[in-house]
Structure formats: C-alpha cells, structure tokens
Amino acid sequence: MKRFVCHLILAMFGALLITGCEERTIAFREGKVPVVSETVGHGREVRDGDTVYIRYEVRMPDGEIVLQDNSYAFQHGRDAVIRGIDEGVAGMRSGGKRTIKCPPEMHWSRARYGAKLPPNTTLTIDIEVLRVD
C-alpha cells in the first residue's frame, strides 16, 4: 500500500510539473498570442493610453536576433508598435517579463520586413516592462 501511495504522489507531482510548463494563450482584441513564460511584476497593469517603457528582443525561429532595444517607449493601444508587442504587454506590470510567440499577422512578416524576415514567419519576442506611466 505504501508503494502505491508513493507512486501516486510522484505521478501527481509530475503532472503538476508538466502542467506548469505548458504554453498558454492570451486572447487579445483582434487575435491570440501564445505566452511561453511569464513573470508578473508589480504595480498597476498596462492599460490603453499608458506610456510603456520596455526592453525587448525579437528572434527568428532559429534563435537569430533580428531586432532588440533596451529602452523603448510607446503609447499602448495606439498602433505605435507591432500588434504582437502592443497586445503582448496588455495586463503586464513594471518588472514583468513575458516571452510570446508572435504570429505573422501580428507583426511585419506579411509585408516582408527587410531581407532577414521571410514572409509568414512566427517570431519569438521577449518583453520586459521597465515602467508604466
């Protein structure tokens, strides 16, 4: 009986670990962005009209960095950045970090952004909210 209980506990712990690592999807105004990992942060959440200061890195599927900025500011909800970033920061707080999978319809891929970005490419974007005003 003890052995059965130990196996059951191990199985439940394993299921919890696997569930915690699963990708989840956040629904936004016009689409969905899969969130791979997240740190919540502190303070109030980003809302439309806020000036959001972020650090970000945009990567190709093979991991190549195609764009990054350590201190970028934009007004949320005003089409000042690609939809993947604008909608990706929704609900984040200062100090929050998020890694998202950005589908082509939420960035420049359909228009072919330079020679580095082939059409219909899903990008990985690491975002950290530095400050919300």
PDB file of C-alpha atoms in Angstrom, residues 1-128:
ATOM      1  CA  MET A   1       0.000   0.000   0.000  1.00  0.00           C
ATOM      2  CA  LYS A   2       2.848   2.385   0.884  1.00  0.00           C
ATOM      3  CA  ARG A   3       4.393   1.785  -2.520  1.00  0.00           C
ATOM      4  CA  PHE A   4       1.101   2.606  -4.273  1.00  0.00           C
ATOM      5  CA  VAL A   5       0.759   5.882  -2.340  1.00  0.00           C
ATOM      6  CA  CYS A   6       4.358   6.862  -3.185  1.00  0.00           C
ATOM      7  CA  HIS A   7       3.762   6.177  -6.887  1.00  0.00           C
ATOM      8  CA  LEU A   8       0.534   8.153  -6.781  1.00  0.00           C
ATOM      9  CA  ILE A   9       2.256  11.145  -5.152  1.00  0.00           C
ATOM     10  CA  LEU A  10       5.081  11.025  -7.699  1.00  0.00           C
ATOM     11  CA  ALA A  11       2.585  10.841 -10.567  1.00  0.00           C
ATOM     12  CA  MET A  12       0.656  13.833  -9.230  1.00  0.00           C
ATOM     13  CA  PHE A  13       3.869  15.849  -8.743  1.00  0.00           C
ATOM     14  CA  GLY A  14       4.972  15.011 -12.288  1.00  0.00           C
ATOM     15  CA  ALA A  15       1.597  16.118 -13.660  1.00  0.00           C
ATOM     16  CA  LEU A  16       1.935  19.435 -11.812  1.00  0.00           C
ATOM     17  CA  LEU A  17       5.402  19.999 -13.242  1.00  0.00           C
ATOM     18  CA  ILE A  18       4.257  19.265 -16.789  1.00  0.00           C
ATOM     19  CA  THR A  19       1.180  21.490 -16.461  1.00  0.00           C
ATOM     20  CA  GLY A  20       3.297  24.396 -15.197  1.00  0.00           C
ATOM     21  CA  CYS A  21       5.487  24.260 -18.304  1.00  0.00           C
ATOM     22  CA  GLU A  22       2.694  24.285 -20.852  1.00  0.00           C
ATOM     23  CA  GLU A  23       2.231  27.148 -23.250  1.00  0.00           C
ATOM     24  CA  ARG A  24      -0.875  29.201 -22.601  1.00  0.00           C
ATOM     25  CA  THR A  25      -2.687  31.614 -24.867  1.00  0.00           C
ATOM     26  CA  ILE A  26      -3.797  35.117 -24.008  1.00  0.00           C
ATOM     27  CA  ALA A  27      -6.753  36.380 -26.023  1.00  0.00           C
ATOM     28  CA  PHE A  28      -6.497  39.982 -27.150  1.00  0.00           C
ATOM     29  CA  ARG A  29      -8.661  42.462 -29.030  1.00  0.00           C
ATOM     30  CA  GLU A  30      -8.025  41.078 -32.510  1.00  0.00           C
ATOM     31  CA  GLY A  31      -6.113  37.840 -32.066  1.00  0.00           C
ATOM     32  CA  LYS A  32      -4.303  35.493 -29.749  1.00  0.00           C
ATOM     33  CA  VAL A  33      -0.675  35.456 -28.697  1.00  0.00           C
ATOM     34  CA  PRO A  34       0.754  32.253 -27.192  1.00  0.00           C
ATOM     35  CA  VAL A  35       2.650  33.084 -23.994  1.00  0.00           C
ATOM     36  CA  VAL A  36       5.538  30.737 -23.314  1.00  0.00           C
ATOM     37  CA  SER A  37       6.675  32.106 -19.950  1.00  0.00           C
ATOM     38  CA  GLU A  38       5.820  34.966 -17.681  1.00  0.00           C
ATOM     39  CA  THR A  39       6.903  36.928 -14.604  1.00  0.00           C
ATOM     40  CA  VAL A  40       4.088  39.067 -13.225  1.00  0.00           C
ATOM     41  CA  GLY A  41       5.921  42.164 -11.932  1.00  0.00           C
ATOM     42  CA  HIS A  42       4.459  44.786  -9.580  1.00  0.00           C
ATOM     43  CA  GLY A  43       2.323  47.935  -9.652  1.00  0.00           C
ATOM     44  CA  ARG A  44      -0.701  48.525 -11.845  1.00  0.00           C
ATOM     45  CA  GLU A  45      -1.374  46.763 -15.123  1.00  0.00           C
ATOM     46  CA  VAL A  46      -0.715  48.348 -18.531  1.00  0.00           C
ATOM     47  CA  ARG A  47      -3.867  49.996 -19.901  1.00  0.00           C
ATOM     48  CA  ASP A  48      -4.756  51.703 -23.185  1.00  0.00           C
ATOM     49  CA  GLY A  49      -3.198  55.146 -23.410  1.00  0.00           C
ATOM     50  CA  ASP A  50      -0.380  54.393 -20.931  1.00  0.00           C
ATOM     51  CA  THR A  51       3.194  55.168 -21.914  1.00  0.00           C
ATOM     52  CA  VAL A  52       5.008  51.854 -21.568  1.00  0.00           C
ATOM     53  CA  TYR A  53       8.786  51.589 -21.314  1.00  0.00           C
ATOM     54  CA  ILE A  54      10.057  48.175 -22.370  1.00  0.00           C
ATOM     55  CA  ARG A  55      13.136  46.128 -23.137  1.00  0.00           C
ATOM     56  CA  TYR A  56      12.566  43.656 -25.961  1.00  0.00           C
ATOM     57  CA  GLU A  57      14.285  41.146 -28.198  1.00  0.00           C
ATOM     58  CA  VAL A  58      12.781  39.707 -31.389  1.00  0.00           C
ATOM     59  CA  ARG A  59      14.089  36.323 -32.574  1.00  0.00           C
ATOM     60  CA  MET A  60      13.638  34.182 -35.654  1.00  0.00           C
ATOM     61  CA  PRO A  61      12.559  30.520 -35.235  1.00  0.00           C
ATOM     62  CA  ASP A  62      16.250  29.507 -35.386  1.00  0.00           C
ATOM     63  CA  GLY A  63      17.067  31.869 -32.480  1.00  0.00           C
ATOM     64  CA  GLU A  64      18.733  34.622 -34.550  1.00  0.00           C
ATOM     65  CA  ILE A  65      18.061  38.074 -33.059  1.00  0.00           C
ATOM     66  CA  VAL A  66      16.559  40.372 -35.693  1.00  0.00           C
ATOM     67  CA  LEU A  67      15.650  43.359 -33.516  1.00  0.00           C
ATOM     68  CA  GLN A  68      16.255  44.476 -29.946  1.00  0.00           C
ATOM     69  CA  ASP A  69      16.068  47.583 -27.799  1.00  0.00           C
ATOM     70  CA  ASN A  70      16.978  48.055 -24.144  1.00  0.00           C
ATOM     71  CA  SER A  71      14.826  51.122 -23.568  1.00  0.00           C
ATOM     72  CA  TYR A  72      11.871  51.687 -25.875  1.00  0.00           C
ATOM     73  CA  ALA A  73       8.777  53.757 -25.048  1.00  0.00           C
ATOM     74  CA  PHE A  74       5.409  53.720 -26.783  1.00  0.00           C
ATOM     75  CA  GLN A  75       1.820  54.594 -26.081  1.00  0.00           C
ATOM     76  CA  HIS A  76      -0.179  51.411 -25.536  1.00  0.00           C
ATOM     77  CA  GLY A  77      -3.220  50.796 -27.722  1.00  0.00           C
ATOM     78  CA  ARG A  78      -2.349  53.496 -30.262  1.00  0.00           C
ATOM     79  CA  ASP A  79      -0.743  51.355 -33.027  1.00  0.00           C
ATOM     80  CA  ALA A  80       2.698  52.756 -32.142  1.00  0.00           C
ATOM     81  CA  VAL A  81       4.366  49.304 -32.331  1.00  0.00           C
ATOM     82  CA  ILE A  82       3.582  45.965 -33.948  1.00  0.00           C
ATOM     83  CA  ARG A  83       0.412  44.306 -32.645  1.00  0.00           C
ATOM     84  CA  GLY A  84       2.370  41.427 -31.118  1.00  0.00           C
ATOM     85  CA  ILE A  85       4.182  43.802 -28.752  1.00  0.00           C
ATOM     86  CA  ASP A  86       1.250  46.170 -28.197  1.00  0.00           C
ATOM     87  CA  GLU A  87      -1.133  43.367 -27.319  1.00  0.00           C
ATOM     88  CA  GLY A  88       1.608  41.283 -25.701  1.00  0.00           C
ATOM     89  CA  VAL A  89       2.162  43.866 -22.931  1.00  0.00           C
ATOM     90  CA  ALA A  90      -1.547  44.123 -22.095  1.00  0.00           C
ATOM     91  CA  GLY A  91      -2.027  43.218 -18.454  1.00  0.00           C
ATOM     92  CA  MET A  92       1.695  43.289 -17.656  1.00  0.00           C
ATOM     93  CA  ARG A  93       3.157  45.321 -14.780  1.00  0.00           C
ATOM     94  CA  SER A  94       6.502  47.049 -14.134  1.00  0.00           C
ATOM     95  CA  GLY A  95       9.206  44.409 -13.787  1.00  0.00           C
ATOM     96  CA  GLY A  96       7.030  41.883 -15.607  1.00  0.00           C
ATOM     97  CA  LYS A  97       8.602  39.649 -18.234  1.00  0.00           C
ATOM     98  CA  ARG A  98       6.879  37.689 -20.967  1.00  0.00           C
ATOM     99  CA  THR A  99       8.003  35.507 -23.850  1.00  0.00           C
ATOM    100  CA  ILE A 100       5.455  35.281 -26.633  1.00  0.00           C
ATOM    101  CA  LYS A 101       5.167  33.535 -29.978  1.00  0.00           C
ATOM    102  CA  CYS A 102       4.120  36.274 -32.389  1.00  0.00           C
ATOM    103  CA  PRO A 103       2.254  35.012 -35.485  1.00  0.00           C
ATOM    104  CA  PRO A 104       2.832  36.762 -38.846  1.00  0.00           C
ATOM    105  CA  GLU A 105      -0.488  38.601 -38.777  1.00  0.00           C
ATOM    106  CA  MET A 106       0.679  40.421 -35.624  1.00  0.00           C
ATOM    107  CA  HIS A 107       3.994  41.774 -36.985  1.00  0.00           C
ATOM    108  CA  TRP A 108       5.697  42.765 -40.257  1.00  0.00           C
ATOM    109  CA  SER A 109       6.143  39.316 -41.805  1.00  0.00           C
ATOM    110  CA  ARG A 110       3.313  39.634 -44.313  1.00  0.00           C
ATOM    111  CA  ALA A 111       4.979  42.732 -45.771  1.00  0.00           C
ATOM    112  CA  ARG A 112       8.468  41.160 -45.610  1.00  0.00           C
ATOM    113  CA  TYR A 113      10.470  43.342 -43.238  1.00  0.00           C
ATOM    114  CA  GLY A 114      13.874  43.675 -44.902  1.00  0.00           C
ATOM    115  CA  ALA A 115      15.796  40.705 -46.270  1.00  0.00           C
ATOM    116  CA  LYS A 116      16.075  38.955 -42.882  1.00  0.00           C
ATOM    117  CA  LEU A 117      12.411  38.196 -42.363  1.00  0.00           C
ATOM    118  CA  PRO A 118      10.798  35.793 -44.806  1.00  0.00           C
ATOM    119  CA  PRO A 119       7.021  36.007 -45.244  1.00  0.00           C
ATOM    120  CA  ASN A 120       4.754  34.178 -42.784  1.00  0.00           C
ATOM    121  CA  THR A 121       7.352  33.721 -40.049  1.00  0.00           C
ATOM    122  CA  THR A 122       6.336  33.279 -36.411  1.00  0.00           C
ATOM    123  CA  LEU A 123       8.697  35.246 -34.191  1.00  0.00           C
ATOM    124  CA  THR A 124       9.621  34.847 -30.531  1.00  0.00           C
ATOM    125  CA  ILE A 125       9.558  38.106 -28.589  1.00  0.00           C
ATOM    126  CA  ASP A 126      10.970  38.541 -25.097  1.00  0.00           C
ATOM    127  CA  ILE A 127       9.428  41.594 -23.428  1.00  0.00           C
ATOM    128  CA  GLU A 128      10.230  43.186 -20.077  1.00  0.00           C
TER     129      GLU A 128
END
